[in-house]
Amino acid sequence: VISSKAETRWSFMMNFKISIPFLFFLFVIELLAFQIDKPGNLKTVTVYKTDEPIKLDGQLTERVWQNSAVDDFTQSDPKEGEKASERTEVWVAYDDDALYVAAKLYDSSPDSIMGLLSRRDNFVDSDLFGFAVDSYFDRRNAFFFVLNPAGTMLDGVFYNDGWDDESWDGVWDYGIMKNNEGWNVEMRVPFTQLRFNKADEMIWGINFYRKIQRRNEEDHFVQVPKKESGYVSHFASLIGLKGIVPKPRFEILPYFVSKAQYLIHDQADPFYKGNQYRFNGGADFKIGIGSNLTVDGTINPDFGQVEVDPAVVNLSAFETFYDEKRPFFIEGNNIFRFGMGGANSNWGFNWGNPQLLYSRRIGRRPQGSIQHEGWVDYPGETKILGAAKLTGKIGDNWSLGIINAVTERTFATIDSSDFKLEQEVEPFTNYSIIRSQKEFNSGSQAIGIIATSVIRDLSNPYLRKRLSDKAFTFGVDGWIFLDSNQTYVLSGYFAGSYSHGIEDYLIRLQKSPQRYFQRPDAVYAKIDSSRTFLSGYSGRIAINKQKGNFYLNSAIGIISPGFESNDLGFQYRADVINAHLVMGYRWFEPDNFSRSKNFNLAYYRNYNFDGDITSQGFMLFSGIQFLNYYGAGLNTGYSLPSYSTELTRGGPLTKRQSWYSLNMYAYSDSRKKIVFNLGGSIYKSLSGSNEQNIYLDINWKPNSQLNISLGPSFYNSFEQYQWIGKFDDETALHTYKTRYVFGELKQKMFSANIRINWTFTPKLSLQLYIQPLLAVGDYENFKELAKPRTSDFNIYGLNGSTISYDKESDVYTVDPDGTGIADSFNFGNPDFNFKSLRGNLVLRWEFLPGSSIYFVWTHDKTNFDNPGNFSIGRDFKNLWNAKSNNIFVIKFSYWLDI
C-alpha cells in the first residue's frame, strides 16, 4: 500500500531504476554471447583402448600400461611453477564399459609416504593422487576421483570452473600397491557414473593431481598460476575416445531401517509404547536417459539424518539455518545453485542472497499447532510419499535440473480424558523446482532460469490461516566476461515471488520478521488486512576481478518489501537495498618472511525502501602464511550510525549507535600430528553493548587410523537492548500507543565440538560426535523505548515508574508512570540457563561398492536449572544427571546395477 502520490512516483522511479540494469545485463549477455572465447590448455593426453581385462591390483602389468605415459608435472606449492620434486607417470585407458587411470608415483623416500585411513570424502593430511575429467568438455564442470596410499576414497564434482562439491558419490573401484620405488594406483570408473554427450569420437578435458604431504607439495599435470582464475577451463584435452556405446543405466538401492527409541516420557503417555520400536523400508533408484541425463527417484524415502544438528541458542526473531544432510537432496545440488555463477568470489557485506531452494523445507516438521488439550502424538517430520529428480545436460551446454516431491497430509493424534481425535498439522503438498542454464563459449557467458512452486491442499480452516495455498518464484541469472583475458566478470540475477492465501495468512506474512509491514512509522509499505497475495522482487549485479594481485569486487543488490521465498527457500529479510566495494592486494610469491599474504578493505551501505540508512561501515581483512606453514589473520570493522528496523520487532525505527569489532586467528602446520586453530574476537558499541569470544580447535592424529578433534569456545556478552515484548497502552503517545520493552542481558556461553574418527579399513569406520553446550542469560534494568528514531530509553524504577518481582510466580510487574493513569503490565522472568548435550555414534561398513550398513546411536539431554546463574561445574553436573533420550538405528542398503 503506497501512502501518497509522491510515494507512488518514488516507487515507480525506484522500480524503473533497479529494473533497467538487470534488463540491460541480460541483453548484453545475449548480444555478446559469441564474441569471447575462452582458450583451453594446449596439452593433450591420449587414451588407449584395451581389449585385455585389467586387474585392479596396482601391479600395472597389463599391456596397455606399456604405452607412453604423461609425466610433465608442475608444482603449485611450495615452489609455484617449478618442476615436481618426484616423478609421476600417468596412463589413461578405456574399454567398452569403463575409463581407467593408472599412475606410478615415484618417491625417493618410500618409507616417508603418508597414508592415513579415513572415512570416504574426508580430506585427510596424507599423500594423494587423483584425476578430474570434464566429460561434457564444457570447461566449467568435472568429476574428480582421489585416492591416498591407505585406500581412502574421495570423489565429487567441480562446478563454476573450480568450486568443488564432495556430496556426489560415484560407484568406482581401485587397486593400490606400495613398493621400494613409491606407490602405484589403478582406478576404474564405469561410464555409467559419468555424464557426457554421446558421439562417435569424443574429446574430454582431463587433469591429474598429486600431493606429497611431508613437503606440503602439490603437483598438477596442468598447473594453473595462482594469479589466474578457474581450474576446469585449463584442463588438457583427452583424445582417442571412440565408439563408446553407453549401456542402459538402471540402479536401485533398496533399504531397510529398524529403530528403537528410549525417550523421556510420562508413564501415563498412551502413545509412547506404540512409537518406541519402528521398522521401515523403501528404495532409491537411478535411471539413465541416454548418456547425459539421470532420473533419481525415491519410494517411501528414509530422510532421517545420520548426523545430528548442533544445538544453538537463538534469541533473534529469525529462524536458524541448518545445512542439508539428506543424500537425495545433497547429490547434484550444485546444478540448482542460483545467482552465484561466473565469478570466483561472491562477497556480501550485511547482505544475504535469498535462497529460492532450501530443500529442508521438504519433509520438514509439521507447522500446525495443537488446538485441544490432552496427550499428543505429534510427528517429528512430514512423510515424503515420493520424490524424483532429473539432472544432466541437453543439447549444447544446456544444464537441466528438475525436482518434484509430494508430502502426505500429516496428522497429530490427541488423547484426552473425554475423546480421542486426529488434527491435521501439515497439508498434502506438492513441491516443484526447475532449473536450467545455457553456457556460451566454454563458459565465457551464461544465462539461466529457475522456477519453484509450492501447492498445498488447505482443506483445514486452521491451516489456511497459517500457510499459503500456493507460492511461486521465478528467477533469471547469468554472467559475462568483459574482456578477452577473462579478468573481469559481470554477474547477476533477478527474481520475483508470488504468495497467495486468505486474508489471515497474508496478515501473518506481512507481520513476519522479514518485513514488519505493521511498523507504525513505515512509509513505503504498510500492512493491508484485505490482501490475498503478496508479490515482490529481488536482484543483484556484481563485478569481480578474477585475476592478478590487485583485487576488486563490487555489487549492488535489492530485495523488495514484498519478496517472499520461505515456502521453499530461505530468506532472512526483505526491504533492503545494499551496495559494497572491496579493494585489496594479494601476494602469492614467497619472500624472506612469508609464503603468501593478503589485505582487503571494504565499504558497505544498506537502505530500506523508505530511504533510511539501516547499516554502513568499513571492514578490513588481512592474512598471512609464514614460511613454516603457520598462519595468522586480522579482521576488523567499524560501523557508522544507522537505523534499525528489527529491534522493536514490528515497532518504530530505533537508532543504532556506532560500533567496532576486532577478530584475530592463527593456525599451525597441518602436517604435524597435533594441529591447532585458535582465535578470538571483540565487539564494542557506543551504546554500551559488547561481546568477547575465544575458541580453540585441536586436531590430534596419534596414528594412521585415529583422528581426534576438540573445539571448545567461550562467549561472553552484554546486550544493552534485548527484546522482552510489546504491550498496548493508550497513554504511550510517544511510541504509537505501545510500550516496547527491553532488558539488559548478560550472557555467557560455553560449547565444544568433540569428534573421534576411527577408521579400521577404507570401508569400515567409527565416528563419534559430541557437543556439550551451556548458555546462561541474566536480565536486568528493564526499560522501554522513549522515542522513535532514537536510542533513548526509559528505565523502569526511575522517574516515577516502578517495577517489582514476585519470586513465587516468577513474574515482573511494571507500572510505567507510578501514580499516573497508565495501566500496569506483567511479563515473565526471561532469565535462562540452557544446558544441552548432543551426540551420536556411527559405525559404517561399505561391504560392497554402493552397499552399506549403518549402526547409529543418537543421544541427547537438556537441563534448565538455575536460570540466570552461570557455574560451569554445577551446570555440567546438572546436565550429566539429567534424563536423556536415546535412539538406536540399524540401516541396511544394497546397490543393484541392473
Coordinates of C-alpha atoms in Angstrom, one line a residue, residues 313-320 511-516 518 566 570-573 645-650 722-723:
V313 CA 20.7 -20.5 21.3
N314 CA 18.7 -18.2 19.1
L315 CA 17.4 -15.0 20.8
S316 CA 16.5 -13.3 17.5
A317 CA 13.2 -13.2 15.6
F318 CA 14.6 -15.2 12.7
E319 CA 14.8 -19.0 12.3
T320 CA 18.1 -20.9 12.5
K511 CA 3.9 -9.1 10.0
S512 CA 6.7 -11.6 9.7
P513 CA 10.3 -10.6 10.8
Q514 CA 11.4 -10.3 7.2
R515 CA 9.3 -7.3 6.5
Y516 CA 7.3 -5.9 9.5
Q518 CA 3.0 -3.2 10.8
N566 CA 10.4 -19.0 2.5
F570 CA 15.3 -19.4 2.9
Q571 CA 15.1 -15.7 3.4
Y572 CA 16.3 -13.7 6.3
R573 CA 14.9 -10.3 5.3
T645 CA 14.0 -1.8 11.6
E646 CA 14.3 -5.0 13.6
L647 CA 15.0 -4.0 17.2
T648 CA 11.3 -3.3 18.1
R649 CA 10.0 -6.3 16.2
G650 CA 7.3 -4.5 14.3
Q722 CA 17.5 -7.3 24.4
W723 CA 13.9 -7.8 23.4

